[in-house]
Amino acid sequence: MNPYYGYTKGGDLVYKVLFVDDESMALELLKYILDWEKLGFLVCAVCWNGKEAVDAIDKYEPDVIITDIKMPVMDGLDLIGYARDHGKENIKFIVVSGYGEFEYAKKAMKYGVRFYLQKPILQEEIFEIIIEVKQQLDQIKREKEGTQMDQKAVLNGVLIHLIQGHDSKETFEYLKSVWDEDTLKMDWNCIVIELESMGQLDIQGEFKNTRLKVRETIDKVMKGDFAYFTLEQSLNTFIILVSLKNEKPHESIINCLAENIYQSLDFAFSSGFTIGVGENVVGIKSIKQSYITAVESLGHRFYRGLNCLIFYTEIKEKTFNFEFNEIFMSSKVFEAVEEVNSNKIKNIIDTTFEYFKIHRIHPDIVIMFTSNMICKINNLIYESDHKAKCFIDNHTIRELKEHERTMDELKKVFEGFCIGYCEYFIKIRNKNSESNVVKIEVFIKENYKKNITIRELSEKFYMHPTYMGQLFTRKFGMTFNEYIHGLRIEEGKQLMKITNLKNHEIAEVLGYSNYSSFLKQFQKYTGIKPTEFRNSKRNLIISKK
């Protein structure tokens, strides 16, 4: 374990980040891939495995841990489990994994880890994740400093603490000081409104106006016999904690209230939004459960689409699945891409995403699957054309970030990427096909006596076997195997004319594993047996004499 600790140049304490990886190069990359101090982070330690990291957690109390999954002694999953089991729920974990560690990454998600990087780590991707993590840490920090704000802001901070599970004795003592006993014990519900990203609108100040309009809409709808609080968890997220002040049927009234909010927002705004309504709980002390179920409801937007209202009572029995045959499905997609077959790609992607929807595969798993496929296809592009960096840079996993909220958006981006690959590869293929044909012909004529296959030839010249076969037929008017046998038989005929080698010896020289194969091909191409060919040549020589 290697400690690094201190303060920023200005003297302000920064967030502490811990790196865990059993590869020295990976640790070095993490240290220098970003200007951590400029971003407000301090590398408190680097560790070679999970066991070292456990000691570092206790010693340095990091805010963020970036950990590899597969490590000796103690792996990343066990490290995450340790932190969760020892009251370190506030540590933000970022999991790093390779292509072959898909199953491990899925298990990390079950621990609640939502930040995922794939090796090799790209600067842009880790930068975006770190910025998001820092925003969450800043929010927590602001909540802790809430005691310096006015009473309403303090109450909002306390309620946010409460929905996040910080149900300390001080929290309830404060609520008791501002609320009566009946209010504390009333039935409560959590409604979460999530606005879609508005891009450049924020620069123009329009996003600020939109947020104000959302608050005004909520206040207008909530007029009546309600106790409610509107909390802004982030720029895009509003949380409404609501309770009835009378004995009316609680759930039906809350659902009607949510419907009114939805209709008002749908009428007032052109931009997308989603509303999740949590389950009813008794007492403000249990509001965290309502918040968790409201957020869980939002997750079902992935299959439902944007601009929807989702009640937890509707989806609580509709759990997501984490398991599916990733290897089989990725091979099908990859096969279609390798064949540069746009129609097949569309059909396979349609079938794959329809399977995800029918079997309710967890959205994070679908996103990870899509990310993996884009990485693999990028590698295929680079292997086929080392000058393709421009194409790869413009089609990375970063594009998924803006389109991962719904399956339809994700599917559209992924299909567009695959079709774009086809168009790019066809352009490169057409450009290089003529020069490649000459090179292929020369290579075959130099190696036809060896046991070469069309797949080996495809790999050598960076072509898919199917396309290689089509190219061969167009150029030579025959299949690859027919061309090989033709060269061998012509060579065999010459050897019969100028040497005294026996027929089985000629077969061996030409690369046939046995004489019967040579005999079959010779008869196919000449119409006679090798012995008959030899005799005909001898008779011709004698007659000339």
C-alpha positions as MATLAB code, in Angstrom:
seq = 'MNPYYGYTKGGDLVYKVLFVDDESMALELLKYILDWEKLGFLVCAVCWNGKEAVDAIDKYEPDVIITDIKMPVMDGLDLIGYARDHGKENIKFIVVSGYGEFEYAKKAMKYGVRFYLQKPILQEEIFEIIIEVKQQLDQIKREKEGTQMDQKAVLNGVLIHLIQGHDSKETFEYLKSVWDEDTLKMDWNCIVIELESMGQLDIQGEFKNTRLKVRETIDKVMKGDFAYFTLEQSLNTFIILVSLKNEKPHESIINCLAENIYQSLDFAFSSGFTIGVGENVVGIKSIKQSYITAVESLGHRFYRGLNCLIFYTEIKEKTFNFEFNEIFMSSKVFEAVEEVNSNKIKNIIDTTFEYFKIHRIHPDIVIMFTSNMICKINNLIYESDHKAKCFIDNHTIRELKEHERTMDELKKVFEGFCIGYCEYFIKIRNKNSESNVVKIEVFIKENYKKNITIRELSEKFYMHPTYMGQLFTRKFGMTFNEYIHGLRIEEGKQLMKITNLKNHEIAEVLGYSNYSSFLKQFQKYTGIKPTEFRNSKRNLIISKK';
ca = [
       0.000    0.000    0.000;
       1.344    3.374   -1.024;
      -0.078    6.438    0.815;
      -0.444    9.911   -0.714;
      -2.120   12.468    1.459;
      -2.291   16.216    1.954;
      -4.239   19.259    0.899;
      -4.769   21.282   -2.265;
      -2.401   24.108   -3.041;
      -4.948   26.540   -1.685;
      -5.116   24.697    1.622;
      -8.629   23.263    1.179;
      -9.232   19.625    2.072;
     -10.356   17.647   -0.993;
     -12.286   14.424   -1.499;
     -10.099   11.355   -0.975;
      -9.857    8.720   -3.700;
      -8.333    5.232   -3.339;
      -7.053    3.126   -6.281;
      -7.075   -0.685   -6.101;
      -5.569   -2.861   -8.868;
      -3.065   -5.716   -9.020;
      -1.491   -4.298  -12.198;
       1.159   -1.618  -11.691;
       0.527   -0.092  -15.120;
      -3.175    0.251  -14.339;
      -2.363    2.050  -11.072;
       0.030    4.402  -12.832;
      -2.601    5.163  -15.481;
      -5.181    6.008  -12.815;
      -2.776    8.382  -11.075;
      -2.009   10.388  -14.194;
      -5.061   10.029  -16.448;
      -6.705   13.058  -14.760;
      -5.542   16.144  -12.909;
      -7.071   14.883   -9.669;
      -6.142   17.922   -7.575;
      -7.662   20.309  -10.107;
     -10.895   18.288  -10.012;
     -10.964   18.446   -6.214;
      -9.629   14.990   -5.345;
      -6.674   13.689   -3.398;
      -5.178   10.245   -4.045;
      -4.958    9.018   -0.447;
      -3.498    5.574   -1.281;
      -2.955    2.967   -3.981;
      -3.374   -0.737   -3.167;
      -2.489   -3.995   -4.895;
      -5.496   -6.020   -3.707;
      -8.705   -5.876   -1.696;
      -7.044   -6.837    1.597;
      -4.685   -3.856    1.422;
      -7.657   -1.685    0.504;
      -9.554   -2.795    3.650;
      -6.696   -1.435    5.777;
      -6.619    1.752    3.701;
     -10.380    2.270    4.150;
     -10.020    2.099    7.919;
      -6.947    4.356    7.905;
      -7.808    7.050    5.341;
     -11.648    6.889    5.108;
     -11.778    7.520    1.335;
     -14.793    9.091   -0.325;
     -14.254    7.277   -3.639;
     -12.717    3.876   -4.477;
     -11.783    2.898   -8.037;
     -11.239   -0.854   -7.968;
     -10.448   -3.647  -10.379;
     -12.742   -6.699  -10.062;
     -10.396   -9.664  -10.416;
      -7.447   -9.488   -7.992;
      -5.516  -11.964   -5.850;
      -6.004  -12.349   -2.068;
      -9.279  -10.378   -2.027;
     -11.135   -9.316   -5.184;
     -13.160   -6.186   -5.873;
     -16.533   -7.790   -5.091;
     -15.379   -8.880   -1.632;
     -14.011   -5.381   -1.042;
     -17.361   -3.815   -1.907;
     -19.103   -6.359    0.323;
     -16.763   -5.504    3.211;
     -17.477   -1.783    2.867;
     -21.244   -2.336    2.760;
     -21.143   -4.688    5.754;
     -19.066   -2.311    7.888;
     -21.143    0.843    7.631;
     -19.280    2.393    4.683;
     -22.382    2.823    2.498;
     -21.385    6.386    1.569;
     -18.212    5.339   -0.249;
     -18.689    5.773   -3.997;
     -17.343    2.702   -5.808;
     -16.241    2.784   -9.457;
     -15.724   -0.738  -10.814;
     -13.149   -1.450  -13.520;
     -13.354   -4.672  -15.533;
     -12.140   -6.295  -18.735;
     -14.167   -7.932  -21.524;
     -14.128  -11.351  -19.877;
     -15.482  -10.115  -16.534;
     -19.094   -9.438  -17.514;
     -20.525  -11.733  -14.818;
     -18.408  -10.065  -12.087;
     -19.638   -6.625  -13.120;
     -23.262   -7.833  -12.877;
     -22.616   -8.992   -9.294;
     -21.175   -5.570   -8.448;
     -24.448   -4.012   -9.596;
     -26.311   -6.164   -7.107;
     -24.282   -4.417   -4.388;
     -25.687   -1.131   -5.630;
     -22.593   -0.088   -7.604;
     -23.655    2.017  -10.574;
     -20.353    3.363  -11.894;
     -18.607    1.058  -14.334;
     -15.458    1.476  -16.439;
     -14.136   -0.941  -19.028;
     -10.477   -1.581  -19.741;
      -8.727    0.074  -21.449;
      -9.933    3.155  -19.552;
     -10.596    6.206  -21.729;
      -9.921    9.654  -20.296;
     -13.274   11.042  -21.456;
     -15.246    8.237  -19.797;
     -13.522    8.392  -16.403;
     -13.772   12.194  -16.497;
     -17.563   12.082  -16.964;
     -17.980    9.554  -14.141;
     -15.734   11.511  -11.746;
     -17.689   14.709  -12.428;
     -20.954   12.890  -11.642;
     -19.470   11.383   -8.458;
     -18.199   14.793   -7.373;
     -21.664   16.305   -7.855;
     -23.096   13.635   -5.560;
     -20.367   14.249   -2.966;
     -20.939   18.006   -3.177;
     -24.642   17.413   -2.590;
     -23.902   15.345    0.518;
     -21.489   18.021    1.713;
     -24.099   20.735    1.219;
     -26.592   18.683    3.188;
     -24.141   18.372    6.079;
     -23.693   22.133    6.076;
     -27.461   22.634    6.131;
     -27.439   23.866    9.727;
     -26.034   27.165    8.458;
     -29.075   27.794    6.242;
     -32.496   29.142    7.140;
     -35.082   26.905    8.814;
     -36.774   25.827    5.563;
     -33.462   24.916    3.977;
     -32.461   23.045    7.123;
     -35.722   21.089    7.065;
     -35.192   20.237    3.390;
     -31.686   19.070    4.172;
     -32.953   16.908    7.029;
     -35.614   15.333    4.810;
     -33.052   14.574    2.096;
     -30.869   12.980    4.766;
     -33.857   10.945    5.856;
     -34.738    9.585    2.403;
     -31.084    8.658    1.907;
     -31.139    6.582    5.075;
     -29.356    8.923    7.496;
     -31.947    8.326   10.215;
     -29.841    9.456   13.155;
     -31.168   10.418   16.553;
     -30.400   14.079   15.801;
     -32.564   13.927   12.645;
     -35.661   12.829   14.569;
     -34.997   15.210   17.411;
     -35.005   18.064   14.905;
     -38.240   16.872   13.258;
     -39.890   16.605   16.671;
     -38.927   20.210   17.312;
     -40.678   21.492   14.162;
     -43.552   18.985   13.718;
     -46.225   17.708   16.034;
     -46.579   14.005   16.900;
     -49.522   13.458   14.518;
     -47.582   14.778   11.510;
     -44.673   12.455   12.285;
     -46.998    9.438   12.391;
     -49.104   10.216    9.289;
     -49.029    8.106    6.128;
     -46.436    9.438    3.675;
     -45.599    8.964    0.003;
     -42.621    9.928   -2.109;
     -43.079   11.138   -5.700;
     -39.922   11.585   -7.797;
     -39.940   13.726  -10.964;
     -36.952   13.381  -13.269;
     -36.515   15.837  -16.149;
     -34.623   14.795  -19.269;
     -31.329   16.502  -20.065;
     -31.896   19.814  -21.798;
     -28.410   20.227  -23.273;
     -27.593   23.778  -24.385;
     -30.805   25.196  -22.918;
     -29.107   25.623  -19.560;
     -26.576   28.010  -21.108;
     -29.428   30.198  -22.310;
     -31.052   30.252  -18.872;
     -34.103   28.367  -20.108;
     -33.397   25.338  -17.932;
     -33.541   27.529  -14.825;
     -36.927   28.827  -15.953;
     -38.100   25.275  -16.586;
     -37.217   24.250  -13.036;
     -39.102   27.237  -11.653;
     -42.145   26.275  -13.737;
     -41.972   22.719  -12.410;
     -42.064   24.047   -8.834;
     -44.963   26.365   -9.696;
     -46.850   23.455  -11.270;
     -46.306   21.298   -8.181;
     -47.458   24.089   -5.843;
     -50.559   24.702   -7.963;
     -51.588   21.035   -8.020;
     -50.793   20.440   -4.345;
     -53.196   23.094   -3.068;
     -55.598   21.393   -0.713;
     -55.595   19.266    2.385;
     -51.982   18.107    2.011;
     -48.752   18.326    3.934;
     -45.999   18.338    1.319;
     -42.372   19.268    0.763;
     -40.653   19.722   -2.605;
     -36.949   18.922   -2.568;
     -34.466   19.479   -5.409;
     -32.062   16.568   -5.287;
     -30.216   17.677   -8.437;
     -30.719   19.955  -11.440;
     -32.937   17.362  -13.080;
     -34.638   15.718  -10.091;
     -37.483   16.842   -7.846;
     -38.677   14.865   -4.826;
     -42.137   15.452   -3.374;
     -42.901   14.130    0.109;
     -46.658   14.244    0.606;
     -49.190   13.231    3.236;
     -52.923   13.742    3.776;
     -54.107   15.681    6.774;
     -57.356   13.772    7.084;
     -58.627   10.187    7.110;
     -59.463    9.845    3.381;
     -58.206    6.708    1.558;
     -54.544    7.656    1.228;
     -53.296    5.669   -1.776;
     -56.127    6.554   -4.170;
     -55.801   10.271   -3.358;
     -52.015   10.235   -3.815;
     -52.360    8.415   -7.133;
     -54.882   10.977   -8.320;
     -52.540   13.749   -7.200;
     -49.675   12.191   -9.188;
     -51.948   11.943  -12.243;
     -52.760   15.666  -11.971;
     -49.063   16.566  -11.704;
     -48.290   14.396  -14.725;
     -51.052   15.919  -16.866;
     -50.063   19.465  -15.886;
     -46.394   18.888  -16.727;
     -47.267   17.060  -19.937;
     -49.369   20.036  -21.025;
     -46.838   22.687  -19.999;
     -43.540   21.225  -21.224;
     -42.280   19.888  -24.524;
     -39.181   18.345  -22.963;
     -39.288   14.801  -21.594;
     -39.855   13.789  -17.997;
     -40.763   10.725  -15.942;
     -42.641   10.451  -12.642;
     -42.222    7.571  -10.201;
     -44.634    7.108   -7.278;
     -43.364    5.117   -4.292;
     -45.337    2.910   -1.946;
     -47.278    4.262    1.000;
     -45.454    4.156    4.370;
     -46.605    4.825    7.912;
     -44.642    7.578    9.654;
     -42.007    9.930    8.261;
     -39.348    7.681    9.777;
     -40.050    5.131    7.002;
     -39.986    7.617    4.101;
     -36.722    6.153    2.786;
     -38.623    3.020    1.719;
     -41.104    5.109   -0.260;
     -38.235    6.981   -1.920;
     -36.439    3.728   -2.846;
     -39.589    2.328   -4.438;
     -40.221    5.594   -6.328;
     -36.700    5.438   -7.799;
     -37.233    1.755   -8.588;
     -40.389    2.763  -10.466;
     -38.362    5.255  -12.544;
     -36.105    2.403  -13.632;
     -39.029    0.811  -15.480;
     -39.054    3.790  -17.846;
     -36.328    1.880  -19.738;
     -38.952   -0.378  -21.310;
     -41.971    1.944  -21.090;
     -40.419    5.019  -22.707;
     -40.204    8.680  -21.742;
     -43.032   10.961  -20.551;
     -44.677    8.349  -18.396;
     -46.140    8.017  -14.903;
     -45.145    4.805  -13.106;
     -46.683    3.604   -9.833;
     -44.750    1.199   -7.649;
     -47.972   -0.726   -7.010;
     -47.997   -1.569  -10.740;
     -44.409   -2.779  -11.044;
     -43.526   -4.257   -7.637;
     -44.147   -7.815   -8.864;
     -42.332   -7.174  -12.169;
     -38.748   -7.724  -11.135;
     -35.813   -7.390  -13.531;
     -33.622  -10.351  -14.472;
     -29.841  -10.249  -14.327;
     -29.197  -13.508  -16.194;
     -29.173  -14.163  -19.950;
     -26.955  -15.942  -22.464;
     -24.591  -13.042  -23.115;
     -22.044  -15.120  -25.054;
     -24.627  -16.539  -27.479;
     -26.354  -13.210  -28.106;
     -23.151  -11.199  -28.531;
     -21.803  -13.811  -30.967;
     -24.957  -13.473  -33.099;
     -24.648   -9.686  -33.257;
     -20.897   -9.854  -33.865;
     -21.373  -12.443  -36.625;
     -23.796  -10.170  -38.494;
     -21.420   -7.222  -38.106;
     -18.456   -9.268  -39.351;
     -20.464  -10.226  -42.434;
     -21.134   -6.509  -43.095;
     -24.794   -7.398  -43.622;
     -27.010   -4.409  -42.725;
     -30.312   -6.285  -43.035;
     -29.058   -9.148  -40.885;
     -27.745   -6.661  -38.316;
     -31.155   -4.972  -38.055;
     -32.939   -8.308  -37.672;
     -30.509   -9.580  -35.032;
     -30.677   -6.325  -33.042;
     -34.499   -6.341  -33.243;
     -34.566   -9.941  -31.991;
     -32.012   -9.263  -29.246;
     -33.739   -6.195  -27.823;
     -37.141   -7.860  -28.084;
     -35.689  -10.676  -25.967;
     -34.467   -8.113  -23.415;
     -37.957   -6.621  -23.231;
     -39.867   -9.921  -22.999;
     -37.543  -11.328  -20.330;
     -37.197   -7.977  -18.528;
     -33.401   -7.975  -18.442;
     -32.104   -5.329  -16.024;
     -31.463   -2.008  -17.846;
     -27.895   -1.783  -16.491;
     -27.167   -5.224  -17.941;
     -28.563   -4.189  -21.347;
     -26.445   -1.014  -21.274;
     -23.348   -3.011  -20.327;
     -24.030   -5.546  -23.088;
     -24.339   -2.741  -25.634;
     -21.149   -1.087  -24.355;
     -19.260   -4.378  -24.651;
     -20.461   -4.850  -28.226;
     -19.381   -1.336  -29.228;
     -15.911   -1.963  -27.766;
     -15.599   -5.262  -29.643;
     -16.750   -3.721  -32.917;
     -14.348   -0.807  -32.451;
     -11.543   -3.355  -32.059;
     -12.711   -5.100  -35.228;
     -12.593   -1.783  -37.087;
      -9.100   -1.028  -35.825;
      -7.840   -4.520  -36.705;
      -9.236   -4.102  -40.220;
      -7.917   -0.583  -40.710;
      -5.346    0.914  -38.340;
      -6.142    4.353  -39.730;
      -9.697    4.149  -38.429;
      -9.056    6.073  -35.209;
     -11.238    8.971  -36.367;
     -14.234    6.679  -36.808;
     -13.634    5.027  -33.415;
     -13.293    8.365  -31.601;
     -16.643    9.494  -32.992;
     -18.468    6.293  -32.009;
     -17.630    5.447  -28.416;
     -19.559    4.438  -25.332;
     -19.871    8.123  -24.460;
     -22.729    8.333  -26.965;
     -24.754    5.908  -24.868;
     -24.835    8.265  -21.900;
     -27.429   10.536  -23.493;
     -29.553    7.664  -24.799;
     -29.545    4.986  -22.107;
     -32.763    5.965  -20.366;
     -34.990    3.932  -22.642;
     -34.485    0.724  -24.564;
     -35.754    2.263  -27.810;
     -33.198    5.089  -27.639;
     -30.380    2.708  -26.769;
     -31.367    0.345  -29.563;
     -31.483    3.206  -32.067;
     -27.985    4.384  -31.127;
     -26.562    0.862  -31.212;
     -28.175    0.030  -34.549;
     -26.934    3.315  -35.995;
     -23.432    2.511  -34.786;
     -23.488   -0.969  -36.371;
     -24.888    0.324  -39.674;
     -22.289    3.092  -39.610;
     -19.621    0.448  -39.205;
     -20.977   -1.396  -42.260;
     -20.944    1.747  -44.391;
     -17.419    2.593  -43.237;
     -16.116   -0.920  -43.792;
     -17.711   -1.219  -47.249;
     -15.979    2.032  -48.241;
     -12.607    0.780  -47.002;
     -13.198   -2.655  -48.507;
     -14.039   -1.290  -51.948;
     -11.014    0.976  -51.824;
      -8.647   -1.870  -51.014;
     -10.294   -4.796  -52.808;
      -8.395   -4.509  -56.123;
      -4.961   -4.293  -54.540;
      -5.907   -7.060  -52.102;
      -6.962   -9.414  -54.917;
      -3.467   -9.208  -56.432;
      -1.854   -9.816  -53.035;
      -4.203  -12.723  -52.313;
      -3.447  -14.325  -55.685;
       0.311  -14.050  -55.145;
       0.025  -15.448  -51.607;
      -2.025  -18.462  -52.759;
       0.325  -19.287  -55.627;
       3.217  -19.267  -53.156;
       1.395  -21.371  -50.539;
      -1.189  -23.546  -52.301;
       0.725  -26.728  -51.421;
       0.180  -25.915  -47.730;
      -3.045  -26.638  -45.910;
      -4.353  -23.032  -46.033;
      -8.040  -22.234  -45.436;
     -10.231  -19.320  -46.446;
     -10.565  -18.331  -42.755;
      -6.770  -18.073  -42.400;
      -6.637  -16.053  -45.592;
      -9.439  -13.771  -44.307;
      -7.588  -13.095  -41.071;
      -4.356  -12.331  -42.925;
      -6.037   -9.779  -45.213;
      -8.545   -8.454  -42.612;
     -11.665   -9.636  -44.411;
     -14.689  -11.591  -43.297;
     -14.669  -15.174  -44.705;
     -18.055  -14.627  -46.370;
     -16.835  -11.531  -48.195;
     -13.552  -13.257  -49.078;
     -15.533  -16.089  -50.689;
     -17.681  -13.639  -52.661;
     -14.616  -11.703  -53.804;
     -12.953  -14.937  -54.930;
     -15.936  -16.055  -56.978;
     -16.226  -12.663  -58.711;
     -12.526  -12.517  -59.565;
     -11.732  -16.133  -60.512;
     -15.139  -17.552  -61.405;
     -14.760  -20.389  -58.923;
     -14.646  -21.068  -55.185;
     -11.513  -20.847  -53.072;
     -11.219  -24.640  -52.772;
     -11.718  -25.137  -56.513;
      -8.940  -22.637  -57.187;
      -6.545  -24.422  -54.797;
      -7.266  -27.838  -56.293;
      -6.857  -26.440  -59.811;
      -3.365  -25.136  -59.011;
      -2.401  -28.422  -57.386;
      -3.616  -30.598  -60.278;
      -1.815  -28.446  -62.852;
       1.373  -28.764  -60.815;
       0.771  -32.521  -60.522;
       0.492  -32.872  -64.293;
       3.804  -31.087  -64.739;
       5.490  -33.330  -62.178;
       4.214  -36.402  -64.029;
       5.764  -35.091  -67.239;
       9.202  -34.123  -65.939;
       9.859  -36.407  -62.919;
       9.829  -40.073  -62.058;
       7.989  -39.485  -58.782;
       5.311  -42.023  -58.023;
       1.703  -40.849  -57.958;
       1.360  -41.107  -54.154;
       4.617  -39.136  -53.782;
       3.259  -36.383  -56.059;
       0.069  -36.306  -53.989;
       2.156  -35.750  -50.839;
       4.249  -33.005  -52.502;
       1.055  -31.178  -53.524;
      -0.235  -31.142  -49.928;
      -2.854  -33.922  -50.066;
      -3.094  -35.893  -46.834;
      -3.769  -39.136  -48.740;
      -3.627  -40.507  -52.284;
      -7.388  -41.078  -52.569;
      -8.040  -37.307  -52.198;
      -5.530  -36.573  -54.945;
      -7.037  -39.282  -57.188;
     -10.560  -37.868  -56.704;
      -9.539  -34.300  -57.549;
      -7.348  -35.370  -60.498;
     -10.214  -37.284  -62.094;
     -12.562  -34.354  -61.438;
     -10.323  -31.831  -63.212;
      -8.908  -34.035  -66.056;
     -11.553  -36.703  -66.520;
      -8.946  -39.488  -66.278;
      -6.846  -41.198  -63.622;
      -3.206  -40.185  -62.983;
      -1.950  -43.518  -64.404;
      -3.956  -42.997  -67.584;
      -2.558  -39.477  -67.911;
       0.998  -40.780  -67.585;
       0.436  -43.554  -70.122;
      -1.061  -41.095  -72.606;
       2.020  -38.893  -72.325;
       4.387  -41.877  -72.784;
       2.500  -43.078  -75.887;
       2.664  -39.535  -77.296;
       6.436  -39.461  -76.797;
       6.893  -42.936  -78.411;
       4.741  -42.005  -81.430;
       6.826  -38.864  -81.956;
       9.976  -40.987  -82.005;
];
